[in-house]
Tab-separated table of N, CA, C and O in Angstrom:
chain	number	residue	atom	x	y	z
A	29	MET	N	-175.068	28.009	81.858
A	29	MET	CA	-175.683	27.266	81.465
A	29	MET	C	-176.072	26.403	82.380
A	29	MET	O	-175.684	25.878	83.007
A	30	THR	N	-177.771	26.043	82.730
A	30	THR	CA	-178.243	25.596	83.890
A	30	THR	C	-179.594	24.697	83.104
A	30	THR	O	-179.391	25.395	82.113
A	31	VAL	N	-180.443	24.043	83.685
A	31	VAL	CA	-181.041	23.385	83.894
A	31	VAL	C	-181.881	23.970	84.438
A	31	VAL	O	-181.780	23.489	85.254
A	32	GLY	N	-183.330	24.229	83.472
A	32	GLY	CA	-184.400	26.032	83.885
A	32	GLY	C	-183.448	25.716	84.610
A	32	GLY	O	-182.998	27.489	84.479
A	33	LYS	N	-183.675	26.998	86.003
A	33	LYS	CA	-183.269	27.699	86.858
A	33	LYS	C	-182.106	27.268	87.337
A	33	LYS	O	-181.403	27.567	88.309
A	34	ALA	N	-182.253	25.913	87.604
A	34	ALA	CA	-180.605	24.915	88.234
A	34	ALA	C	-179.460	25.050	87.860
A	34	ALA	O	-179.786	24.405	86.970
A	35	LYS	N	-178.711	24.979	88.795
A	35	LYS	CA	-177.645	24.316	88.143
A	35	LYS	C	-177.646	23.032	87.892
A	35	LYS	O	-178.042	21.650	87.918
A	36	ILE	N	-176.167	22.656	86.134
A	36	ILE	CA	-176.444	21.235	85.990
A	36	ILE	C	-175.811	20.606	87.523
A	36	ILE	O	-174.969	20.860	87.644
A	37	ARG	N	-175.735	19.568	87.503
A	37	ARG	CA	-174.826	18.540	88.829
A	37	ARG	C	-174.463	17.669	87.928
A	37	ARG	O	-174.549	17.440	87.796
A	38	LEU	N	-172.384	18.235	88.376
A	38	LEU	CA	-171.926	17.053	87.344
A	38	LEU	C	-170.894	16.697	88.712
A	38	LEU	O	-170.586	17.296	89.435
A	39	LEU	N	-170.615	14.072	87.808
A	39	LEU	CA	-170.152	14.083	89.057
A	39	LEU	C	-168.741	13.856	88.149
A	39	LEU	O	-169.072	13.221	86.899
A	40	LEU	N	-167.180	14.162	88.344
A	40	LEU	CA	-166.542	14.662	87.824
A	40	LEU	C	-165.045	13.435	89.036
A	40	LEU	O	-164.472	13.702	89.413
A	41	VAL	N	-164.967	12.522	87.732
A	41	VAL	CA	-164.593	11.485	88.303
A	41	VAL	C	-162.998	10.712	87.514
A	41	VAL	O	-162.893	11.284	86.325
A	42	ASP	N	-161.877	11.583	88.209
A	42	ASP	CA	-160.520	10.949	87.377
A	42	ASP	C	-159.560	11.160	89.101
A	42	ASP	O	-159.693	11.686	89.777
A	43	ASP	N	-158.512	10.895	88.904
A	43	ASP	CA	-157.418	9.749	89.561
A	43	ASP	C	-156.184	11.430	89.689
A	43	ASP	O	-155.951	10.697	90.004
A	44	GLU	N	-156.407	11.800	88.533
A	44	GLU	CA	-155.756	13.168	88.492
A	44	GLU	C	-156.032	13.829	89.127
A	44	GLU	O	-156.014	14.619	89.179
A	45	VAL	N	-155.247	14.158	90.294
A	45	VAL	CA	-155.234	15.272	91.694
A	45	VAL	C	-155.300	16.588	91.019
A	45	VAL	O	-156.743	17.380	90.804
A	46	GLY	N	-154.594	16.532	90.392
A	46	GLY	CA	-154.101	18.138	89.631
A	46	GLY	C	-155.490	18.486	88.884
A	46	GLY	O	-156.049	20.060	88.780
A	47	TYR	N	-155.177	17.850	87.757
A	47	TYR	CA	-156.474	18.223	86.608
A	47	TYR	C	-157.498	17.927	87.308
A	47	TYR	O	-157.883	18.836	87.256
A	48	LEU	N	-158.466	17.334	87.943
A	48	LEU	CA	-159.566	17.091	88.860
A	48	LEU	C	-159.492	18.895	89.600
A	48	LEU	O	-160.590	19.182	88.520
A	49	GLU	N	-158.880	19.188	90.268
A	49	GLU	CA	-158.839	20.798	90.615
A	49	GLU	C	-159.277	21.575	89.871
A	49	GLU	O	-159.787	23.053	90.098
A	50	VAL	N	-158.389	21.639	89.040
A	50	VAL	CA	-158.080	22.848	87.640
A	50	VAL	C	-159.801	22.543	86.924
A	50	VAL	O	-160.438	24.166	87.171
A	51	LEU	N	-159.636	21.254	86.604
A	51	LEU	CA	-160.818	21.297	85.755
A	51	LEU	C	-162.499	21.541	86.553
A	51	LEU	O	-163.289	21.651	85.834
A	52	SER	N	-162.237	21.556	87.842
A	52	SER	CA	-163.747	21.335	88.462
A	52	SER	C	-163.932	23.104	88.870
A	52	SER	O	-164.903	23.149	88.610
A	53	LYS	N	-162.329	23.680	89.308
A	53	LYS	CA	-162.766	25.444	89.596
A	53	LYS	C	-163.616	26.082	88.089
A	53	LYS	O	-164.672	27.048	88.348
A	54	ARG	N	-162.709	25.320	86.440
A	54	ARG	CA	-163.030	25.896	85.735
A	54	ARG	C	-164.822	25.804	85.239
A	54	ARG	O	-165.187	26.541	85.121
A	55	LEU	N	-164.758	24.927	85.549
A	55	LEU	CA	-166.804	24.913	85.135
A	55	LEU	C	-167.610	25.127	86.129
A	55	LEU	O	-168.604	25.091	86.203
A	56	GLY	N	-167.249	24.622	87.814
A	56	GLY	CA	-167.645	25.457	88.330
A	56	GLY	C	-167.266	27.522	88.467
A	56	GLY	O	-168.610	27.716	88.226
A	57	LYS	N	-167.015	27.899	87.683
A	57	LYS	CA	-167.277	29.543	87.132
A	57	LYS	C	-167.872	29.460	86.015
A	57	LYS	O	-168.117	30.569	86.430
A	58	ARG	N	-168.108	28.320	85.224
A	58	ARG	CA	-169.492	28.592	84.576
A	58	ARG	C	-170.380	28.276	84.610
A	58	ARG	O	-171.245	27.703	83.724
A	59	ASN	N	-171.266	27.838	86.344
A	59	ASN	CA	-172.260	28.145	86.663
A	59	ASN	C	-172.182	26.400	86.920
A	59	ASN	O	-173.681	25.918	86.850
A	60	LEU	N	-171.128	25.242	87.206
A	60	LEU	CA	-172.117	24.610	87.076
A	60	LEU	C	-171.974	23.447	88.258
A	60	LEU	O	-171.008	24.596	88.838
A	61	ASP	N	-172.755	22.745	89.150
A	61	ASP	CA	-172.732	22.145	90.402
A	61	ASP	C	-171.754	21.458	90.723
A	61	ASP	O	-171.839	20.058	90.217
A	62	VAL	N	-169.993	21.141	90.818
A	62	VAL	CA	-169.771	20.505	90.290
A	62	VAL	C	-168.706	19.839	91.939
A	62	VAL	O	-168.384	20.440	93.161
A	63	THR	N	-168.969	18.516	92.032
A	63	THR	CA	-169.205	17.280	92.942
A	63	THR	C	-167.719	16.783	91.913
A	63	THR	O	-167.902	15.844	90.960
A	64	THR	N	-166.734	16.118	92.647
A	64	THR	CA	-165.406	16.034	92.506
A	64	THR	C	-164.617	14.483	93.071
A	64	THR	O	-165.081	13.995	94.179
A	65	ALA	N	-164.750	13.026	92.001
A	65	ALA	CA	-164.816	11.639	93.090
A	65	ALA	C	-163.003	11.934	92.450
A	65	ALA	O	-162.647	11.903	91.297
A	66	ASN	N	-161.748	10.797	93.390
A	66	ASN	CA	-160.844	10.945	93.082
A	66	ASN	C	-160.398	9.641	92.591
A	66	ASN	O	-159.274	8.937	92.335
A	67	SER	N	-161.517	8.220	92.501
A	67	SER	CA	-161.037	7.111	92.519
A	67	SER	C	-163.009	6.835	91.826
A	67	SER	O	-163.812	7.136	92.793
A	68	GLY	N	-162.376	5.863	91.461
A	68	GLY	CA	-163.626	5.146	90.473
A	68	GLY	C	-164.490	4.833	91.961
A	68	GLY	O	-165.975	4.796	91.889
A	69	GLN	N	-164.387	4.143	92.716
A	69	GLN	CA	-165.211	4.010	94.263
A	69	GLN	C	-165.617	5.089	95.112
A	69	GLN	O	-166.276	4.513	94.904
A	70	GLN	N	-164.593	6.026	94.501
A	70	GLN	CA	-165.023	7.259	95.036
A	70	GLN	C	-166.234	8.165	94.539
A	70	GLN	O	-167.584	8.425	95.564
A	71	GLY	N	-166.281	8.019	92.999
A	71	GLY	CA	-167.438	8.004	92.679
A	71	GLY	C	-168.256	7.370	92.671
A	71	GLY	O	-169.907	7.843	92.249
A	72	ILE	N	-168.833	5.970	92.491
A	72	ILE	CA	-169.426	4.912	93.079
A	72	ILE	C	-170.649	5.669	94.289
A	72	ILE	O	-171.909	5.733	94.717
A	73	GLN	N	-169.218	5.829	95.738
A	73	GLN	CA	-170.021	6.440	96.275
A	73	GLN	C	-170.879	7.732	96.243
A	73	GLN	O	-171.832	7.938	97.212
A	74	LEU	N	-170.632	8.610	95.639
A	74	LEU	CA	-170.440	9.533	96.170
A	74	LEU	C	-172.239	9.529	94.937
A	74	LEU	O	-173.385	10.146	95.006
A	75	LEU	N	-172.489	8.583	93.664
A	75	LEU	CA	-173.588	8.352	93.342
A	75	LEU	C	-174.803	7.518	93.895
A	75	LEU	O	-175.898	7.883	93.546
A	76	ARG	N	-174.544	6.886	94.999
A	76	ARG	CA	-175.511	6.816	95.663
A	76	ARG	C	-175.803	7.672	97.285
A	76	ARG	O	-177.235	7.596	97.230
A	77	ARG	N	-175.286	7.777	97.164
A	77	ARG	CA	-175.657	8.989	98.101
A	77	ARG	C	-176.605	11.055	97.784
A	77	ARG	O	-176.949	11.134	98.030
A	78	ASN	N	-176.293	11.072	96.021
A	78	ASN	CA	-177.054	11.921	95.248
A	78	ASN	C	-177.009	11.710	93.840
A	78	ASN	O	-176.586	11.055	93.695
A	79	ASP	N	-178.284	12.879	93.784
A	79	ASP	CA	-178.409	12.884	92.302
A	79	ASP	C	-177.060	13.719	91.572
A	79	ASP	O	-177.431	14.965	91.587
A	80	PHE	N	-177.238	13.661	90.145
A	80	PHE	CA	-176.063	13.910	88.927
A	80	PHE	C	-176.576	13.619	88.317
A	80	PHE	O	-178.150	13.051	87.398
A	81	ASP	N	-177.016	15.265	87.340
A	81	ASP	CA	-176.910	15.723	85.328
A	81	ASP	C	-176.494	14.694	84.987
A	81	ASP	O	-177.076	14.091	83.212
A	82	VAL	N	-174.822	14.786	85.240
A	82	VAL	CA	-173.778	14.158	84.223
A	82	VAL	C	-173.533	13.904	85.113
A	82	VAL	O	-172.616	14.228	86.132
A	83	ALA	N	-172.279	13.043	84.496
A	83	ALA	CA	-170.573	12.054	85.401
A	83	ALA	C	-169.644	12.451	84.132
A	83	ALA	O	-169.688	11.903	82.410
A	84	VAL	N	-168.401	13.181	83.938
A	84	VAL	CA	-167.397	12.861	83.197
A	84	VAL	C	-166.688	11.789	84.656
A	84	VAL	O	-165.733	12.191	85.431
A	85	VAL	N	-166.424	10.857	83.582
A	85	VAL	CA	-165.121	9.881	83.832
A	85	VAL	C	-164.658	9.862	83.341
A	85	VAL	O	-164.038	8.932	82.018
A	86	ASP	N	-163.215	9.903	83.938
A	86	ASP	CA	-161.165	9.171	83.325
A	86	ASP	C	-161.711	7.456	82.679
A	86	ASP	O	-162.043	7.181	83.521
A	87	LEU	N	-161.114	7.372	82.041
A	87	LEU	CA	-161.261	6.262	81.172
A	87	LEU	C	-159.664	5.387	82.376
A	87	LEU	O	-160.148	4.202	82.036
A	88	LYS	N	-159.095	5.542	82.585
A	88	LYS	CA	-158.401	5.152	83.362
A	88	LYS	C	-157.735	5.106	84.354
A	88	LYS	O	-156.978	6.514	85.204
A	89	LEU	N	-158.378	4.598	85.244
A	89	LEU	CA	-158.254	5.260	86.887
A	89	LEU	C	-157.289	4.084	88.039
A	89	LEU	O	-157.405	3.019	86.790
A	90	THR	N	-156.783	4.977	88.711
A	90	THR	CA	-156.314	3.955	89.745
A	90	THR	C	-156.692	2.629	90.050
A	90	THR	O	-156.454	1.322	89.848
A	91	ASP	N	-158.117	2.610	90.486
A	91	ASP	CA	-158.652	1.496	90.814
A	91	ASP	C	-159.604	0.646	90.318
A	91	ASP	O	-159.654	0.067	90.434
A	92	MET	N	-160.267	1.648	89.333
A	92	MET	CA	-160.787	0.547	88.200
A	92	MET	C	-160.636	0.904	87.036
A	92	MET	O	-160.127	2.498	86.493
A	93	ASP	N	-161.918	0.396	85.473
A	93	ASP	CA	-160.946	1.172	84.695
A	93	ASP	C	-163.128	1.363	84.042
A	93	ASP	O	-163.846	1.634	84.989
A	94	GLY	N	-162.453	3.029	83.913
A	94	GLY	CA	-163.710	4.410	83.433
A	94	GLY	C	-164.944	3.047	82.670
A	94	GLY	O	-165.813	3.776	83.083
A	95	ILE	N	-164.715	2.112	82.220
A	95	ILE	CA	-165.804	1.866	81.337
A	95	ILE	C	-166.446	0.742	82.391
A	95	ILE	O	-167.426	0.390	82.388
A	96	ASP	N	-165.926	0.089	83.373
A	96	ASP	CA	-166.344	-0.678	83.896
A	96	ASP	C	-167.411	0.903	85.488
A	96	ASP	O	-168.261	-0.120	85.433
A	97	VAL	N	-166.442	1.528	85.736
A	97	VAL	CA	-167.402	3.082	86.342
A	97	VAL	C	-168.528	3.281	85.856
A	97	VAL	O	-169.441	3.258	85.868
A	98	LEU	N	-168.223	3.557	84.059
A	98	LEU	CA	-169.945	3.671	83.289
A	98	LEU	C	-170.573	2.068	83.302
A	98	LEU	O	-171.373	2.399	83.482
A	99	LYS	N	-169.934	0.939	83.827
A	99	LYS	CA	-171.638	0.034	83.414
A	99	LYS	C	-172.121	0.095	84.733
A	99	LYS	O	-173.307	-0.061	84.953
A	100	ILE	N	-171.503	0.041	85.765
A	100	ILE	CA	-172.165	0.676	87.236
A	100	ILE	C	-172.428	1.237	87.503
A	100	ILE	O	-174.300	1.911	87.734
A	101	PHE	N	-172.139	2.566	86.993
A	101	PHE	CA	-173.153	4.603	86.638
A	101	PHE	C	-174.918	3.513	85.875
A	101	PHE	O	-175.621	4.563	86.402
A	102	LYS	N	-174.253	2.911	84.852
A	102	LYS	CA	-175.085	3.299	83.884
A	102	LYS	C	-176.568	1.522	84.643
A	102	LYS	O	-178.272	1.815	84.831
A	103	LYS	N	-175.803	1.145	85.435
A	103	LYS	CA	-177.300	0.017	86.559
A	103	LYS	C	-177.111	1.347	87.682
A	103	LYS	O	-178.872	0.723	88.182
A	104	MET	N	-176.717	1.871	88.278
A	104	MET	CA	-177.346	2.564	89.174
A	104	MET	C	-178.553	3.676	89.328
A	104	MET	O	-179.177	4.091	89.683
A	105	ASP	N	-177.870	4.162	88.331
A	105	ASP	CA	-179.181	5.169	87.713
A	105	ASP	C	-178.878	5.190	86.042
A	105	ASP	O	-178.481	6.249	84.959
A	106	PRO	N	-179.731	4.747	85.024
A	106	PRO	CA	-180.072	4.726	83.353
A	106	PRO	C	-179.733	5.239	82.842
A	106	PRO	O	-179.353	5.977	81.553
A	107	ASP	N	-181.305	6.750	83.808
A	107	ASP	CA	-180.699	8.455	82.856
A	107	ASP	C	-179.510	8.628	82.993
A	107	ASP	O	-179.583	10.035	81.637
A	108	LEU	N	-178.619	8.666	83.955
A	108	LEU	CA	-176.962	9.159	83.922
A	108	LEU	C	-176.159	9.137	82.580
A	108	LEU	O	-176.235	8.434	82.190
A	109	SER	N	-176.616	10.437	81.983
A	109	SER	CA	-175.513	10.746	81.435
A	109	SER	C	-173.687	11.115	81.488
A	109	SER	O	-173.527	11.019	82.214
A	110	VAL	N	-173.246	9.645	80.809
A	110	VAL	CA	-171.401	10.045	81.822
A	110	VAL	C	-170.964	10.072	80.208
A	110	VAL	O	-170.894	9.807	78.622
A	111	ILE	N	-170.105	11.075	80.185
A	111	ILE	CA	-168.872	11.753	78.840
A	111	ILE	C	-167.032	10.972	79.237
A	111	ILE	O	-167.177	10.743	80.383
A	112	ILE	N	-166.810	10.319	79.001
A	112	ILE	CA	-165.520	9.613	79.029
A	112	ILE	C	-164.447	10.702	78.428
A	112	ILE	O	-164.493	10.990	77.432
A	113	LEU	N	-163.811	10.388	79.525
A	113	LEU	CA	-162.217	11.510	78.908
A	113	LEU	C	-161.461	10.733	78.946
A	113	LEU	O	-161.307	9.284	79.925
A	114	THR	N	-160.524	10.491	78.045
A	114	THR	CA	-159.235	9.864	77.448
A	114	THR	C	-157.983	10.080	77.044
A	114	THR	O	-158.499	11.160	76.312
A	115	GLY	N	-156.561	9.448	77.056
A	115	GLY	CA	-155.702	10.077	77.199
A	115	GLY	C	-155.846	9.594	75.600
A	115	GLY	O	-156.195	8.987	74.319
A	116	HIS	N	-154.342	10.912	74.286
A	116	HIS	CA	-154.744	9.976	73.440
A	116	HIS	C	-153.954	9.028	72.816
A	116	HIS	O	-153.413	7.684	73.596
A	117	GLY	N	-154.679	8.052	71.784
A	117	GLY	CA	-154.502	6.818	71.621
A	117	GLY	C	-155.065	5.759	72.361
A	117	GLY	O	-155.639	4.953	72.132
A	118	SER	N	-155.846	5.746	72.740
A	118	SER	CA	-157.102	5.180	73.933
A	118	SER	C	-158.163	5.379	73.167
A	118	SER	O	-159.547	5.068	73.676
A	119	GLU	N	-158.572	6.273	72.298
A	119	GLU	CA	-160.044	6.330	70.912
A	119	GLU	C	-160.776	5.206	71.081
A	119	GLU	O	-161.900	4.874	71.017
A	120	GLN	N	-159.657	3.801	70.851
A	120	GLN	CA	-161.174	2.580	70.593
A	120	GLN	C	-161.478	2.441	71.685
A	120	GLN	O	-162.944	1.509	71.877
A	121	ALA	N	-161.035	2.300	72.765
A	121	ALA	CA	-161.827	1.699	74.221
A	121	ALA	C	-162.721	2.888	74.458
A	121	ALA	O	-163.735	2.553	74.034
A	122	ALA	N	-162.344	4.404	74.348
A	122	ALA	CA	-163.024	5.387	74.455
A	122	ALA	C	-165.125	5.500	73.786
A	122	ALA	O	-165.955	4.901	73.583
A	123	ARG	N	-164.479	4.649	72.799
A	123	ARG	CA	-165.442	3.935	71.478
A	123	ARG	C	-166.145	3.093	72.119
A	123	ARG	O	-167.596	2.638	72.062
A	124	GLU	N	-165.637	2.351	72.868
A	124	GLU	CA	-166.581	0.988	73.338
A	124	GLU	C	-167.181	1.232	74.512
A	124	GLU	O	-168.731	0.848	74.492
A	125	GLY	N	-166.691	3.202	74.662
A	125	GLY	CA	-167.911	2.847	76.189
A	125	GLY	C	-168.627	3.739	75.500
A	125	GLY	O	-170.310	3.686	76.331
A	126	ILE	N	-169.119	3.740	74.263
A	126	ILE	CA	-170.160	4.970	73.422
A	126	ILE	C	-171.060	3.590	73.215
A	126	ILE	O	-172.364	3.707	73.976
A	127	GLU	N	-170.665	1.965	72.566
A	127	GLU	CA	-171.863	1.362	73.034
A	127	GLU	C	-172.054	0.540	73.914
A	127	GLU	O	-173.198	-0.079	74.575
A	128	LYS	N	-171.639	0.609	75.251
A	128	LYS	CA	-172.091	0.536	76.852
A	128	LYS	C	-172.743	1.731	77.318
A	128	LYS	O	-173.006	1.567	78.783
A	129	GLY	N	-173.041	2.703	76.891
A	129	GLY	CA	-173.927	3.559	76.854
A	129	GLY	C	-173.499	4.895	77.188
A	129	GLY	O	-174.354	5.759	77.267
A	130	ALA	N	-171.970	5.968	77.344
A	130	ALA	CA	-171.866	6.344	77.478
A	130	ALA	C	-171.999	7.461	75.896
A	130	ALA	O	-172.462	7.006	74.775
A	131	PHE	N	-172.843	8.931	76.864
A	131	PHE	CA	-172.793	9.703	75.545
A	131	PHE	C	-172.174	9.819	74.211
A	131	PHE	O	-173.039	10.233	73.723
A	132	ASP	N	-170.721	9.981	75.034
A	132	ASP	CA	-169.792	10.799	73.834
A	132	ASP	C	-168.472	11.498	74.760
A	132	ASP	O	-168.168	10.588	75.809
A	133	TYR	N	-167.666	10.237	74.411
A	133	TYR	CA	-166.098	10.968	74.873
A	133	TYR	C	-165.156	12.604	73.906
A	133	TYR	O	-165.425	12.244	73.400
A	134	LEU	N	-164.074	12.066	75.463
A	134	LEU	CA	-163.451	13.973	74.591
A	134	LEU	C	-161.807	13.130	74.554
A	134	LEU	O	-160.832	12.748	75.824
A	135	THR	N	-160.817	13.260	74.268
A	135	THR	CA	-159.872	13.625	74.414
A	135	THR	C	-158.530	14.385	75.864
A	135	THR	O	-159.613	15.184	75.511
A	136	LYS	N	-158.001	13.900	76.240
A	136	LYS	CA	-157.459	15.172	76.795
A	136	LYS	C	-155.768	15.405	77.019
A	136	LYS	O	-155.304	14.079	76.266
A	137	PRO	N	-155.627	16.646	76.937
A	137	PRO	CA	-156.180	16.913	77.572
A	137	PRO	C	-157.497	18.254	76.540
A	137	PRO	O	-157.383	17.696	75.509
A	138	CYS	N	-159.218	18.009	77.549
A	138	CYS	CA	-159.664	18.814	76.508
A	138	CYS	C	-159.829	20.269	76.277
A	138	CYS	O	-159.731	20.593	77.419
A	139	ASP	N	-160.486	20.785	75.644
A	139	ASP	CA	-161.241	21.518	74.753
A	139	ASP	C	-162.430	21.763	76.243
A	139	ASP	O	-163.299	21.455	76.250
A	140	LEU	N	-162.134	23.014	76.646
A	140	LEU	CA	-162.966	22.815	78.070
A	140	LEU	C	-164.483	23.468	77.212
A	140	LEU	O	-165.719	23.679	77.812
A	141	GLU	N	-164.267	24.188	76.318
A	141	GLU	CA	-165.714	25.100	75.148
A	141	GLU	C	-166.256	24.100	75.212
A	141	GLU	O	-167.446	23.390	74.665
A	142	SER	N	-165.054	23.178	74.183
A	142	SER	CA	-165.874	21.174	73.393
A	142	SER	C	-166.435	20.688	74.963
A	142	SER	O	-167.619	20.321	74.050
A	143	LEU	N	-165.588	20.242	75.787
A	143	LEU	CA	-166.800	19.103	77.234
A	143	LEU	C	-167.956	19.838	77.736
A	143	LEU	O	-168.867	19.667	77.816
A	144	LEU	N	-167.957	21.644	77.620
A	144	LEU	CA	-169.170	22.107	78.254
A	144	LEU	C	-170.446	21.763	76.951
A	144	LEU	O	-171.330	21.946	77.719
A	145	ASP	N	-170.233	22.368	75.558
A	145	ASP	CA	-170.644	21.679	74.920
A	145	ASP	C	-171.654	20.134	74.790
A	145	ASP	O	-172.902	20.291	74.917
A	146	ILE	N	-170.764	18.550	75.012
A	146	ILE	CA	-171.113	17.953	75.126
A	146	ILE	C	-172.403	18.093	76.338
A	146	ILE	O	-172.532	16.879	76.712
A	147	ILE	N	-171.492	18.532	77.879
A	147	ILE	CA	-172.430	18.244	79.217
A	147	ILE	C	-173.262	19.009	78.596
A	147	ILE	O	-174.943	18.780	79.160
A	148	HIS	N	-173.641	19.816	78.100
A	148	HIS	CA	-175.052	20.960	77.522
A	148	HIS	C	-175.502	19.783	77.012
A	148	HIS	O	-177.124	19.576	77.277
A	149	ALA	N	-175.467	19.000	75.831
A	149	ALA	CA	-175.884	18.668	75.305
A	149	ALA	C	-176.731	17.292	76.191
A	149	ALA	O	-177.491	16.767	76.284
A	150	ALA	N	-175.586	16.411	76.550
A	150	ALA	CA	-176.771	15.321	77.529
A	150	ALA	C	-177.370	16.163	78.429
A	150	ALA	O	-178.046	15.613	78.509
A	151	CYS	N	-177.457	17.021	78.872
A	151	CYS	CA	-178.489	17.650	79.735
A	151	CYS	C	-179.528	17.495	79.520
A	151	CYS	O	-180.800	17.069	80.300
A	152	THR	N	-179.876	18.470	77.965
A	152	THR	CA	-180.719	18.869	77.431
A	152	THR	C	-181.367	16.976	76.639
A	152	THR	O	-182.960	16.995	76.623
A	153	ARG	N	-180.384	16.636	76.808
A	153	ARG	CA	-181.483	15.430	76.150
A	153	ARG	C	-181.650	14.647	77.261
A	153	ARG	O	-183.072	13.745	77.420
A	154	CYS	N	-181.341	14.611	78.525
A	154	CYS	CA	-181.403	13.751	80.153
A	154	CYS	C	-183.047	14.740	80.401
A	154	CYS	O	-184.880	14.350	81.119
A	155	VAL	N	-182.795	16.230	80.231
A	155	VAL	CA	-184.033	17.176	80.947
A	155	VAL	C	-186.015	15.993	80.132
A	155	VAL	O	-185.266	16.938	78.671
A	156	GLN	N	-186.444	16.142	80.814
A	156	GLN	CA	-187.523	16.594	80.026
A	156	GLN	C	-189.055	16.812	79.695
A	156	GLN	O	-188.504	17.751	81.517
A	157	PRO	N	-188.596	17.928	79.177
A	157	PRO	CA	-189.975	18.776	78.924
A	157	PRO	C	-191.239	18.799	79.970
A	157	PRO	O	-191.660	17.629	79.936
A	158	GLU	N	-191.475	19.193	80.782
A	158	GLU	CA	-192.871	19.172	81.756
A	158	GLU	C	-194.301	18.652	80.857
A	158	GLU	O	-194.303	20.009	80.132
A	159	PRO	N	-195.535	17.932	80.459
A	159	PRO	CA	-196.440	17.752	80.303
A	159	PRO	C	-197.098	19.301	80.611
A	159	PRO	O	-197.470	19.374	81.167
A	160	PRO	N	-198.095	20.137	79.083
A	160	PRO	CA	-198.092	20.261	78.880
A	160	PRO	C	-200.008	20.642	80.334
A	160	PRO	O	-200.578	18.913	80.547
A	161	ASP	N	-200.163	21.498	80.716
A	161	ASP	CA	-201.719	21.141	81.462
A	161	ASP	C	-202.305	21.004	81.199
A	161	ASP	O	-202.647	22.241	80.371
A	162	LYS	N	-203.240	20.209	81.535
A	162	LYS	CA	-204.352	19.555	80.762
A	162	LYS	C	-205.954	20.348	81.195
A	162	LYS	O	-206.690	20.089	81.204
A	163	HIS	N	-205.540	21.193	81.886
A	163	HIS	CA	-206.839	21.893	82.052
A	163	HIS	C	-207.309	22.619	81.409
A	163	HIS	O	-206.597	23.896	80.693
């Protein structure tokens, strides 16, 4: 799964380090360029220094609320597609994320194929086709 010929650049933000590492490896094997952050603040710092196509953000982080991270990400990069991951029972909060500009949300633990489908959909929505040559 790539955008054009380039790998999809994914920012993955989750404070559960074990989950973050496993998910990062699994997505990396699917030809995504994954950068991880284990806190909201680290995610914000990474977004300041890098361009990403999609961000996947856990709703419940130890240092910040995932909705706050979403709001900051959207101010920093309005075109960035943000997918919210939420624990079971937090679907209402995730729906609030949609209202605040999230592309979509999934409950954890999420099915890898479902997450990949949403990442791909988020990327194709953001990638603008090049205008035809007018010559």
